[in-house]
Amino acid sequence: MGDGLAIVGLTKSFGGLQVARDLTLTLPQGSRTALIGPNGAGKTTFANLLTGVLKPTSGKIMLDGQDIGSLNEAARVRAGIAKTFQITNLFRDLSVRENLRLPILEREGCTHHIFRRADGWRDIEAEITELMLELNIQSLADKPVRDLAYGQQRLVELALTLAVKPKVLILDEPAAGVPSTESHLIVEAIKRLPSDLSVLIIEHDMQLVFEVANRIIVLVNGAILMEGTPDEVVTNDRVRELYLGAAHV
Amino acid sequence: MTTPVLSSSPRRAATSLSVLLPSVCVLAGAALAFLMFPYDLSFLTRIVIMMIFVVSFDLILGQAGIATLGHAAMYGCGAYAAGLIALHLSPDPILGLAIGAVAGAVMAWISGLILLRTHGITLLMISIAMTMVLQEAASQARWLTGGADGLAGITVSPLLGLFEFDFVGQVAFIYSVSVLAGVLLLCQILISSPFGLALRGIEGSASRMRAIGTPVYRRKVTVYVIAGAIAGIAGALTAQVTGLVGIEVFNFSLSADVMVMLILGGAGRLYGALIGTLLFMVVHHLAASVDPFNWLFVIGFMLILVVFVLPKGLISLPTRVTQLLRRT
């Protein structure tokens, strides 16, 4: 068992504007944590700091005891941190199978090969099929991603991220833009994620948060307002006032 | 980094017939052209060399989405390197070709390390500036390059020690076509490979590629070097076939022409590069023979037409026609 992800005193400033303030928290292995907060609270900034898109002004990011704060984005993925995008970011001209082939080839260190066929590894092809079965998208295997419904694209997005076999998975608004008739597919897929995977869900949809998270962190103005179980968060007066609105207090 | 844990053997790309298809098509087309236009072989050879150059540009623009206007830098370096080798070291054409490839690759590596940290307009501007600097350097270094007069009197020995380069240009044509077939085979293998798939991924979404752990910059530099080597081969062939290298090999207009040819044919597909080059060169030849001063009007009109009617280039014409027929 690894130690999971530990964030210590993480701060980010753009000039005089502080967007992450001394954030300290842990994501133990296998945890299901939701990060909530009003618009502009710094949730996506926090995700970008974890994935290496942004460099922190100060603080440490430790994964299984190793400081990964100095690694670039791609190296952090290889270390075990992966995220889905708020707005679907897929290879639209490639089929679902080709989309999934890419991260697996990358994970296995095969993308520098020039004199071998991309579909030439039986193990990788079998893993792609297995992944599609897990997320129930096997019927879409040979369709170009651009032809898929948005809900299906979100599932491919999730599959693509799982394909790198992360230790920590950051889901940035996984149900954003998904029609209500398809959002149950996302919830079911998240519930079926491997139990040893640490999951951080950034989400506005509180119903989804309460369904999948066993711990919630509330972020306001770049700082942690509180963290606790869903019951503790929902009964906290400060959260109700700041996040759910004064009328709820 | 994850250690590869693969148990099954990969299938060799070379076994696939589809990999050979572009090269076979080119060889068949060239054989036909050789028989039909026996007195236009020098023009046909120019087309073939330009095809090699445009295919190299397709690797970076069509496959990896790297848009530059400085591809002539690698072509020019290949041309000068082959010319200098032939004049001072050895007239062997194959050695000249290899040196041209190395010169193109080295120039691509050096420039790519800087260029590929940028994108968009910045990349376009820096790539143009780079060829301008090279052109000026070639112009100033008269002791090496012959300055504005260029390198003249380049001669090469018989190909493989057997085939003398003849006045009609038969050997030069066959030599160039063979090199093009080889380049196409290499490119087709590359496109079908994991590296080629990664390039298509970068072209589709570089941010997503980073998010699955791909060192995007490194992959871009690698393909830029490969494309640079192929452009260098095209430059070397030009030097060997024409016997002359002038500073215009670094002209901005050459880089622009290459981009136009690729857009006309269709980026991202090797056949597009071939069709675009053929069309551009033939139309240019015919239009310039009718009106030597206003031939660009025809090329411009053709480009506008293709961009509006067939944004994916002439290669997409059959698909577009099928779509229209289905609708009607």
Coordinates of C-alpha atoms in Angstrom, one line a residue:
Chain A
M1 CA 0.0 0.0 0.0
G2 CA 1.3 3.5 -0.9
D3 CA 0.9 6.6 1.3
G4 CA -1.3 8.4 -1.3
L5 CA -1.0 12.0 -2.1
A6 CA 0.1 14.6 0.5
I7 CA 0.0 18.3 -0.1
V8 CA 1.9 20.6 2.3
G9 CA 1.6 24.4 2.4
L10 CA 0.8 24.7 -1.3
T11 CA 0.6 28.4 -2.4
K12 CA 0.2 30.0 -5.8
S13 CA 0.3 33.7 -6.6
F14 CA 0.0 35.6 -9.8
G15 CA 1.7 38.9 -8.8
G16 CA -0.3 40.2 -5.9
L17 CA -3.2 37.8 -6.4
Q18 CA -3.0 34.7 -4.3
V19 CA -5.1 31.9 -5.8
A20 CA -4.0 29.1 -3.6
R21 CA -3.3 29.8 0.1
D22 CA -1.2 27.4 2.2
L23 CA -3.2 24.3 1.1
T24 CA -2.4 21.3 3.3
L25 CA -4.3 18.0 2.8
T26 CA -3.9 14.4 2.1
L27 CA -5.6 12.0 -0.3
P28 CA -5.0 8.5 1.2
Q29 CA -4.9 5.6 -1.2
G30 CA -8.4 4.5 -2.2
S31 CA -10.0 7.6 -0.9
R32 CA -13.0 9.3 -2.7
T33 CA -12.6 13.0 -2.0
A34 CA -14.7 15.8 -3.5
L35 CA -13.4 19.4 -3.9
I36 CA -16.2 21.9 -3.9
G37 CA -16.5 25.6 -3.7
P38 CA -18.1 28.6 -5.4
N39 CA -16.9 29.8 -8.9
G40 CA -13.5 31.4 -8.6
A41 CA -12.6 29.5 -5.4
G42 CA -9.5 28.1 -7.0
K43 CA -10.6 24.5 -7.6
T44 CA -9.2 24.2 -11.2
T45 CA -6.1 26.1 -10.2
F46 CA -5.6 23.5 -7.5
A47 CA -6.0 20.7 -10.0
N48 CA -3.5 22.4 -12.3
L49 CA -1.0 22.7 -9.5
L50 CA -1.3 19.0 -8.8
T51 CA -0.9 18.0 -12.4
G52 CA 2.0 20.3 -13.1
V53 CA 0.2 22.7 -15.6
L54 CA 1.0 25.4 -13.0
K55 CA 4.1 25.7 -10.9
P56 CA 3.4 26.4 -7.2
T57 CA 4.9 29.5 -5.6
S58 CA 5.7 27.4 -2.5
G59 CA 4.8 24.1 -0.9
K60 CA 5.3 20.4 -1.5
I61 CA 3.4 17.7 -3.4
M62 CA 4.3 14.3 -2.2
L63 CA 3.2 11.1 -3.9
D64 CA 3.9 7.9 -1.9
G65 CA 6.6 9.8 0.0
Q66 CA 8.3 11.2 -3.1
D67 CA 8.4 14.9 -3.8
I68 CA 6.9 15.3 -7.3
G69 CA 6.7 19.1 -7.2
S70 CA 9.6 19.7 -9.5
L71 CA 8.3 17.3 -12.2
N72 CA 6.7 18.6 -15.4
E73 CA 3.2 17.6 -16.5
A74 CA 4.1 14.5 -18.5
A75 CA 6.5 13.2 -15.8
R76 CA 3.8 13.6 -13.1
V77 CA 1.4 11.5 -15.2
R78 CA 4.1 8.8 -15.4
A79 CA 4.6 9.2 -11.6
G80 CA 0.9 8.5 -11.2
I81 CA -1.2 11.6 -11.3
A82 CA -3.8 11.9 -14.1
K83 CA -6.8 14.1 -14.7
T84 CA -9.8 14.4 -16.9
F85 CA -10.5 17.7 -18.5
Q86 CA -13.5 20.0 -17.6
I87 CA -14.2 20.3 -21.3
T88 CA -13.7 17.0 -23.1
N89 CA -10.3 16.9 -24.6
L90 CA -9.9 13.9 -26.9
F91 CA -8.4 13.0 -30.2
R92 CA -11.5 13.7 -32.2
D93 CA -10.4 12.2 -35.6
L94 CA -9.2 9.0 -34.0
S95 CA -11.5 6.0 -33.2
V96 CA -12.2 5.2 -29.5
R97 CA -9.8 2.2 -29.8
E98 CA -7.0 4.5 -31.2
N99 CA -7.7 7.0 -28.4
L100 CA -7.2 4.3 -25.8
R101 CA -4.2 2.8 -27.6
L102 CA -2.2 6.1 -27.2
P103 CA -2.0 6.3 -23.4
I104 CA -1.3 2.6 -23.1
L105 CA 1.5 2.8 -25.7
E106 CA 2.9 5.8 -23.8
R107 CA 2.6 4.1 -20.4
E108 CA 4.5 1.1 -21.7
G109 CA 7.2 3.3 -23.2
C110 CA 6.4 2.3 -26.8
T111 CA 5.7 5.6 -28.5
H112 CA 9.3 6.1 -29.6
H113 CA 9.1 3.0 -31.8
I114 CA 9.2 3.8 -35.5
F115 CA 9.6 0.5 -37.1
R116 CA 6.7 -1.3 -35.5
R117 CA 3.0 -1.1 -36.1
A118 CA 0.9 0.8 -33.5
D119 CA -1.6 -2.0 -33.3
G120 CA 1.1 -4.7 -33.2
W121 CA 1.0 -5.6 -29.5
R122 CA -1.6 -8.2 -28.5
D123 CA -1.4 -7.4 -24.8
I124 CA -2.2 -3.8 -25.5
E125 CA -5.1 -4.6 -27.8
A126 CA -6.5 -6.9 -25.1
E127 CA -6.1 -4.3 -22.4
I128 CA -8.0 -1.7 -24.6
T129 CA -10.8 -4.2 -25.0
E130 CA -10.9 -4.8 -21.3
L131 CA -11.0 -1.1 -20.5
M132 CA -13.8 -0.6 -23.0
L133 CA -15.8 -3.4 -21.4
E134 CA -15.2 -1.9 -17.9
L135 CA -16.8 1.4 -19.0
N136 CA -19.3 -0.3 -21.3
I137 CA -18.1 1.5 -24.5
Q138 CA -17.0 -1.6 -26.4
S139 CA -19.7 -1.0 -29.0
L140 CA -18.1 2.3 -29.9
A141 CA -14.6 0.9 -30.5
D142 CA -14.2 1.8 -34.1
K143 CA -16.3 5.0 -34.2
P144 CA -14.4 8.3 -34.5
V145 CA -14.7 10.2 -31.3
R146 CA -16.2 13.2 -33.0
D147 CA -19.3 11.1 -33.9
L148 CA -20.1 10.2 -30.3
A149 CA -22.7 11.7 -28.0
Y150 CA -21.2 14.0 -25.3
G151 CA -22.0 11.6 -22.5
Q152 CA -20.1 8.8 -24.4
Q153 CA -17.2 11.2 -25.0
R154 CA -17.0 11.8 -21.2
L155 CA -16.8 8.1 -20.7
V156 CA -14.0 7.9 -23.3
E157 CA -12.3 10.8 -21.5
L158 CA -12.4 8.7 -18.3
A159 CA -11.2 5.6 -20.0
L160 CA -8.3 7.5 -21.5
T161 CA -7.2 8.7 -18.1
L162 CA -7.6 5.3 -16.5
A163 CA -5.5 3.8 -19.3
V164 CA -2.4 5.5 -17.8
K165 CA -3.0 3.5 -14.6
P166 CA -2.8 6.4 -12.3
K167 CA -2.5 6.3 -8.5
V168 CA -4.4 9.5 -8.1
L169 CA -7.2 10.4 -10.5
I170 CA -8.5 14.0 -10.6
L171 CA -11.9 14.3 -12.2
D172 CA -12.5 17.9 -13.1
E173 CA -16.3 18.3 -13.3
P174 CA -16.8 14.8 -14.9
A175 CA -20.5 15.4 -15.5
A176 CA -20.2 19.0 -16.9
G177 CA -22.3 19.3 -20.0
V178 CA -23.7 15.8 -19.9
P179 CA -27.4 15.7 -20.3
S180 CA -29.3 14.5 -17.2
T181 CA -30.4 11.4 -19.1
E182 CA -26.8 10.3 -19.4
S183 CA -25.3 11.5 -16.1
H184 CA -26.1 8.2 -14.4
L185 CA -23.5 6.6 -16.7
I186 CA -20.8 8.9 -15.3
V187 CA -21.9 8.2 -11.7
E188 CA -21.9 4.4 -12.3
A189 CA -18.5 4.6 -14.0
I190 CA -17.0 6.5 -11.0
K191 CA -18.5 4.0 -8.6
R192 CA -16.8 1.2 -10.5
L193 CA -13.3 2.7 -10.3
P194 CA -10.6 0.5 -8.8
S195 CA -10.8 0.6 -5.0
D196 CA -7.1 1.3 -4.6
L197 CA -7.3 4.4 -6.7
S198 CA -7.4 7.8 -4.9
V199 CA -10.0 9.9 -6.6
L200 CA -10.4 13.7 -6.3
I201 CA -13.6 15.0 -7.8
I202 CA -14.0 18.6 -8.6
E203 CA -17.8 19.1 -9.1
H204 CA -20.6 21.5 -8.8
D205 CA -23.3 18.9 -9.0
M206 CA -23.9 18.2 -5.3
Q207 CA -26.0 15.2 -6.0
L208 CA -23.1 13.5 -7.8
V209 CA -20.7 14.6 -5.0
F210 CA -22.9 13.0 -2.3
E211 CA -23.3 9.8 -4.3
V212 CA -19.6 9.1 -4.9
A213 CA -17.5 11.0 -2.3
N214 CA -16.9 9.9 1.3
R215 CA -15.0 13.1 2.2
I216 CA -15.5 16.7 1.0
I217 CA -13.1 19.6 1.0
V218 CA -14.6 23.1 0.7
L219 CA -12.4 25.7 -1.0
V220 CA -13.1 29.4 -0.7
N221 CA -10.8 32.1 -2.1
G222 CA -8.0 29.7 -2.6
A223 CA -8.0 28.4 1.0
I224 CA -9.6 25.4 2.7
L225 CA -12.7 26.5 4.6
M226 CA -13.3 23.0 6.0
E227 CA -13.1 19.3 5.3
G228 CA -15.1 16.5 6.6
T229 CA -17.7 13.9 5.7
P230 CA -20.7 14.8 3.5
D231 CA -22.9 15.0 6.6
E232 CA -20.5 17.3 8.4
V233 CA -20.1 19.6 5.4
V234 CA -23.8 19.8 4.7
T235 CA -24.6 20.8 8.3
N236 CA -21.8 23.3 8.7
D237 CA -23.2 26.8 9.0
R238 CA -20.2 28.5 7.3
V239 CA -20.4 26.3 4.3
R240 CA -24.2 26.8 4.1
E241 CA -23.7 30.5 4.2
L242 CA -20.7 30.8 1.8
Y243 CA -21.4 28.0 -0.6
L244 CA -25.1 27.1 -0.4
G245 CA -26.2 30.7 0.2
A246 CA -27.2 32.7 3.3
A247 CA -30.8 31.6 3.0
H248 CA -29.9 28.1 4.0
V249 CA -28.4 29.1 7.4
Chain B
M1 CA 9.0 5.7 -16.0
T2 CA 7.1 2.5 -16.5
T3 CA 9.1 -0.4 -17.8
P4 CA 7.6 -2.1 -20.9
V5 CA 6.0 -5.3 -19.8
L6 CA 5.0 -6.7 -23.1
S7 CA 5.1 -10.4 -23.7
S8 CA 3.9 -10.7 -27.4
S9 CA 6.1 -10.0 -30.3
P10 CA 5.1 -7.0 -32.4
R11 CA 4.3 -7.6 -36.0
R12 CA 6.7 -6.0 -38.4
A13 CA 5.3 -3.0 -40.3
A14 CA 7.1 -4.0 -43.5
T15 CA 4.9 -7.1 -43.8
S16 CA 1.8 -5.0 -44.4
L17 CA 1.0 -4.4 -48.1
S18 CA -0.6 -1.0 -47.3
V19 CA 2.8 0.2 -46.2
L20 CA 4.2 -0.4 -49.7
L21 CA 1.3 1.0 -51.6
P22 CA 2.4 4.7 -51.9
S23 CA 5.9 3.6 -53.1
V24 CA 4.4 1.2 -55.6
C25 CA 2.0 3.9 -56.9
V26 CA 4.9 6.3 -57.4
L27 CA 7.0 3.7 -59.2
A28 CA 4.1 2.8 -61.5
G29 CA 3.3 6.5 -62.2
A30 CA 6.9 7.3 -62.8
A31 CA 7.3 4.4 -65.2
L32 CA 4.3 5.7 -67.1
A33 CA 5.6 9.3 -67.1
F34 CA 9.1 8.0 -68.2
L35 CA 7.5 6.4 -71.3
M36 CA 5.0 9.2 -72.1
F37 CA 7.3 12.2 -71.7
P38 CA 10.8 11.0 -72.6
Y39 CA 12.0 14.6 -73.4
D40 CA 10.7 16.2 -70.3
L41 CA 12.7 14.2 -67.8
S42 CA 14.5 17.1 -66.3
F43 CA 11.1 18.8 -65.5
L44 CA 9.8 15.5 -64.1
T45 CA 12.9 15.1 -62.0
R46 CA 12.3 18.5 -60.5
I47 CA 8.7 17.5 -59.7
V48 CA 9.9 14.2 -58.0
I49 CA 12.5 16.1 -55.9
M50 CA 9.9 18.6 -54.9
M51 CA 7.6 15.7 -53.9
I52 CA 10.3 14.5 -51.5
F53 CA 10.5 18.0 -50.1
V54 CA 6.7 18.3 -49.6
V55 CA 6.4 14.8 -48.1
S56 CA 9.0 15.9 -45.5
F57 CA 6.9 19.0 -44.8
D58 CA 3.8 16.8 -44.5
L59 CA 5.5 14.9 -41.7
I60 CA 5.7 18.0 -39.6
L61 CA 2.5 19.9 -40.6
G62 CA 0.2 17.1 -41.6
Q63 CA 1.1 14.6 -39.0
A64 CA 2.3 16.7 -36.0
G65 CA 0.6 20.0 -36.7
I66 CA 3.8 22.0 -36.7
A67 CA 3.2 24.9 -39.1
T68 CA 6.4 26.6 -40.1
L69 CA 7.5 28.8 -43.0
G70 CA 11.2 27.9 -42.7
H71 CA 11.4 24.4 -44.2
A72 CA 13.7 25.7 -46.9
A73 CA 16.4 25.9 -44.2
M74 CA 16.9 22.1 -44.1
Y75 CA 16.6 21.8 -47.9
G76 CA 19.2 24.5 -48.4
C77 CA 21.6 23.0 -45.9
G78 CA 21.2 19.6 -47.6
A79 CA 21.9 21.2 -51.0
Y80 CA 25.0 23.1 -49.8
A81 CA 26.3 20.1 -48.0
A82 CA 26.0 17.8 -51.0
G83 CA 27.4 20.4 -53.3
L84 CA 30.5 21.0 -51.1
I85 CA 31.1 17.3 -50.6
A86 CA 30.9 16.7 -54.4
L87 CA 33.3 19.6 -55.0
H88 CA 35.8 19.0 -52.3
L89 CA 35.6 15.4 -51.0
S90 CA 33.9 12.8 -53.1
P91 CA 31.7 12.9 -56.2
D92 CA 29.8 9.8 -55.0
P93 CA 26.0 10.6 -55.2
I94 CA 25.0 8.3 -52.5
L95 CA 27.5 9.7 -50.1
G96 CA 26.3 13.2 -51.1
L97 CA 22.8 12.2 -50.4
A98 CA 23.7 10.8 -46.9
I99 CA 25.6 14.0 -46.1
G100 CA 22.7 16.1 -47.3
A101 CA 20.4 14.1 -45.0
V102 CA 22.8 14.6 -42.0
A103 CA 23.1 18.4 -42.8
G104 CA 19.3 18.7 -42.9
A105 CA 18.9 16.7 -39.7
V106 CA 21.5 18.7 -37.8
M107 CA 20.0 22.0 -39.0
A108 CA 16.5 20.8 -37.9
W109 CA 17.8 19.6 -34.6
I110 CA 19.5 22.9 -33.8
S111 CA 16.7 25.1 -35.0
G112 CA 14.0 22.7 -33.7
L113 CA 15.3 23.0 -30.1
I114 CA 14.4 26.7 -30.2
L115 CA 11.5 26.8 -32.7
L116 CA 9.5 24.1 -31.2
R117 CA 9.3 25.8 -27.8
T118 CA 7.0 28.3 -29.6
H119 CA 3.8 27.9 -31.7
G120 CA 1.4 29.8 -33.9
I121 CA 2.5 33.2 -35.2
T122 CA 5.7 33.2 -33.2
L123 CA 6.8 29.9 -34.7
L124 CA 6.0 31.1 -38.2
M125 CA 7.9 34.4 -37.7
I126 CA 11.0 32.8 -36.1
S127 CA 11.1 30.1 -38.8
I128 CA 11.0 32.8 -41.5
A129 CA 13.7 34.8 -39.7
M130 CA 15.9 31.7 -39.5
T131 CA 15.9 31.1 -43.2
M132 CA 16.7 34.8 -43.8
V133 CA 19.7 34.5 -41.5
L134 CA 20.9 31.4 -43.3
Q135 CA 20.4 33.1 -46.7
E136 CA 22.4 36.1 -45.5
A137 CA 25.1 33.9 -44.0
A138 CA 25.4 31.9 -47.3
S139 CA 25.6 35.2 -49.2
Q140 CA 28.4 36.5 -47.0
A141 CA 30.5 33.3 -46.7
R142 CA 31.7 33.6 -50.3
W143 CA 34.8 31.5 -49.5
L144 CA 32.6 28.5 -48.7
T145 CA 29.3 28.9 -50.6
G146 CA 30.3 31.1 -53.6
G147 CA 28.1 33.9 -52.2
A148 CA 25.5 35.2 -54.5
D149 CA 27.0 33.4 -57.4
G150 CA 26.4 30.1 -55.7
L151 CA 28.3 26.8 -55.9
A152 CA 28.7 25.9 -59.5
G153 CA 30.3 23.0 -61.4
I154 CA 29.0 20.3 -59.1
T155 CA 29.5 17.0 -60.8
V156 CA 28.7 13.5 -59.4
S157 CA 30.2 10.2 -60.3
P158 CA 28.2 7.4 -61.9
L159 CA 25.4 6.1 -59.6
L160 CA 26.6 2.9 -57.8
G161 CA 29.7 3.2 -60.0
L162 CA 27.7 1.9 -62.9
F163 CA 25.2 4.5 -64.3
E164 CA 26.6 7.7 -65.7
F165 CA 24.3 10.8 -65.3
D166 CA 23.3 11.3 -68.9
F167 CA 22.4 14.5 -70.7
V168 CA 18.7 13.6 -71.2
G169 CA 18.3 13.0 -67.5
Q170 CA 17.2 9.4 -67.5
V171 CA 19.5 8.3 -64.7
A172 CA 18.7 11.4 -62.7
F173 CA 15.0 10.7 -63.0
I174 CA 15.3 7.0 -62.0
Y175 CA 17.6 7.9 -59.2
S176 CA 15.2 10.6 -57.9
V177 CA 12.2 8.3 -58.2
S178 CA 14.0 5.6 -56.3
V179 CA 14.8 8.0 -53.5
L180 CA 11.2 9.2 -53.4
A181 CA 9.9 5.6 -53.2
G182 CA 12.3 4.9 -50.4
V183 CA 11.2 8.1 -48.5
L184 CA 7.6 7.2 -49.0
L185 CA 8.1 3.7 -47.6
L186 CA 9.9 5.2 -44.6
C187 CA 7.2 7.7 -44.0
Q188 CA 4.4 5.1 -44.4
I189 CA 6.1 2.9 -41.8
L190 CA 6.6 5.9 -39.5
I191 CA 2.9 6.9 -39.8
S192 CA 1.7 3.4 -39.0
S193 CA 4.0 3.2 -35.9
P194 CA 3.3 4.1 -32.3
F195 CA 5.5 7.2 -32.9
G196 CA 3.2 8.1 -35.9
L197 CA 0.1 7.6 -33.8
A198 CA 1.6 9.9 -31.1
L199 CA 2.2 12.5 -33.7
R200 CA -1.4 12.4 -34.8
G201 CA -2.3 12.7 -31.1
I202 CA -0.1 15.8 -30.8
E203 CA -1.7 17.3 -33.9
G204 CA -5.1 16.6 -32.4
S205 CA -4.5 17.8 -28.9
A206 CA -1.0 18.5 -27.5
S207 CA -2.5 19.3 -24.1
R208 CA -4.2 15.9 -24.0
M209 CA -1.0 14.2 -25.0
R210 CA 0.8 15.9 -22.1
A211 CA -2.0 14.7 -19.8
I212 CA -1.3 11.1 -20.8
G213 CA 2.4 11.5 -20.1
T214 CA 3.8 12.2 -23.6
P215 CA 6.9 14.3 -23.7
V216 CA 5.4 16.4 -26.5
Y217 CA 8.4 18.7 -27.1
R218 CA 10.7 15.7 -27.4
R219 CA 8.4 14.0 -29.9
K220 CA 8.1 17.2 -31.9
V221 CA 11.9 17.7 -32.1
T222 CA 12.3 14.0 -33.2
V223 CA 9.9 14.3 -36.1
Y224 CA 11.4 17.7 -37.0
V225 CA 14.8 16.1 -37.3
I226 CA 13.4 13.2 -39.4
A227 CA 11.6 15.7 -41.7
G228 CA 14.8 17.8 -41.8
A229 CA 16.8 14.8 -42.9
I230 CA 14.3 14.1 -45.7
A231 CA 14.3 17.8 -46.7
G232 CA 18.1 17.7 -46.7
I233 CA 17.9 14.7 -49.1
A234 CA 15.7 16.7 -51.4
G235 CA 18.2 19.6 -51.3
A236 CA 21.1 17.2 -52.0
L237 CA 19.3 15.7 -55.0
T238 CA 18.7 19.2 -56.4
A239 CA 22.4 20.0 -56.1
Q240 CA 23.4 16.7 -57.7
V241 CA 20.9 16.9 -60.6
T242 CA 21.3 20.6 -61.5
G243 CA 25.0 20.9 -60.6
L244 CA 24.3 24.2 -59.0
V245 CA 23.4 25.5 -55.5
G246 CA 22.4 29.2 -55.2
I247 CA 21.4 31.2 -52.1
E248 CA 17.8 31.0 -53.4
V249 CA 17.6 27.6 -51.8
F250 CA 16.9 29.5 -48.6
N251 CA 14.2 31.7 -50.2
F252 CA 11.1 32.3 -48.1
S253 CA 9.1 31.7 -51.2
L254 CA 10.3 28.1 -51.4
S255 CA 9.0 27.4 -47.9
A256 CA 5.7 29.1 -48.9
D257 CA 5.4 27.1 -52.1
V258 CA 5.9 23.9 -50.2
M259 CA 3.0 24.9 -47.8
V260 CA 0.8 25.8 -50.8
M261 CA 1.5 22.5 -52.5
L262 CA 0.6 20.5 -49.3
I263 CA -2.6 22.5 -48.7
L264 CA -3.6 22.0 -52.3
G265 CA -3.1 18.2 -52.1
G266 CA -4.2 17.7 -48.5
A267 CA -2.1 17.7 -45.4
G268 CA -1.8 14.6 -43.3
R269 CA -1.9 12.1 -46.1
L270 CA 1.2 11.3 -48.1
Y271 CA -0.8 11.0 -51.3
G272 CA -2.0 14.6 -50.7
A273 CA 1.6 15.8 -50.8
L274 CA 2.3 14.0 -54.1
I275 CA -0.9 15.2 -55.8
G276 CA -0.5 18.8 -54.5
T277 CA 3.1 19.0 -55.8
L278 CA 2.2 17.5 -59.2
L279 CA -0.6 19.9 -59.6
F280 CA 1.3 23.0 -58.5
M281 CA 4.4 22.2 -60.6
V282 CA 2.4 21.4 -63.7
V283 CA 0.1 24.4 -63.4
H284 CA 3.0 26.6 -62.7
H285 CA 4.9 25.3 -65.7
L286 CA 1.9 25.7 -68.1
A287 CA 0.8 29.0 -66.7
A288 CA 4.3 30.5 -66.7
S289 CA 4.8 29.4 -70.3
V290 CA 1.6 31.2 -71.3
D291 CA 2.2 34.3 -69.1
P292 CA 5.6 34.4 -67.4
F293 CA 4.6 37.5 -65.3
N294 CA 1.1 36.6 -64.0
W295 CA 1.2 32.9 -63.5
L296 CA 0.8 33.4 -59.7
F297 CA -2.7 34.5 -60.5
V298 CA -3.6 31.0 -61.6
I299 CA -2.0 29.4 -58.5
G300 CA -3.7 31.9 -56.2
F301 CA -7.1 31.2 -57.8
M302 CA -6.5 27.5 -57.5
L303 CA -5.6 27.8 -53.9
I304 CA -8.7 29.9 -53.0
L305 CA -10.9 27.4 -54.8
V306 CA -9.4 24.4 -53.0
V307 CA -9.4 26.0 -49.6
F308 CA -13.1 26.9 -49.9
V309 CA -14.5 23.9 -51.8
L310 CA -12.1 21.2 -50.5
P311 CA -10.6 22.4 -47.2
K312 CA -8.9 19.0 -46.7
G313 CA -7.3 19.3 -50.1
L314 CA -7.7 17.5 -53.4
I315 CA -7.1 14.1 -51.8
S316 CA -10.6 14.5 -50.2
L317 CA -12.3 15.0 -53.6
P318 CA -13.6 11.4 -53.9
T319 CA -15.1 11.5 -50.4
R320 CA -16.7 14.9 -51.1
V321 CA -18.2 13.7 -54.3
T322 CA -19.6 10.6 -52.6
Q323 CA -21.1 12.8 -49.9
L324 CA -22.7 15.1 -52.5
L325 CA -24.1 12.1 -54.5
R326 CA -25.6 10.6 -51.3
R327 CA -27.3 13.9 -50.5
T328 CA -28.8 14.1 -54.0

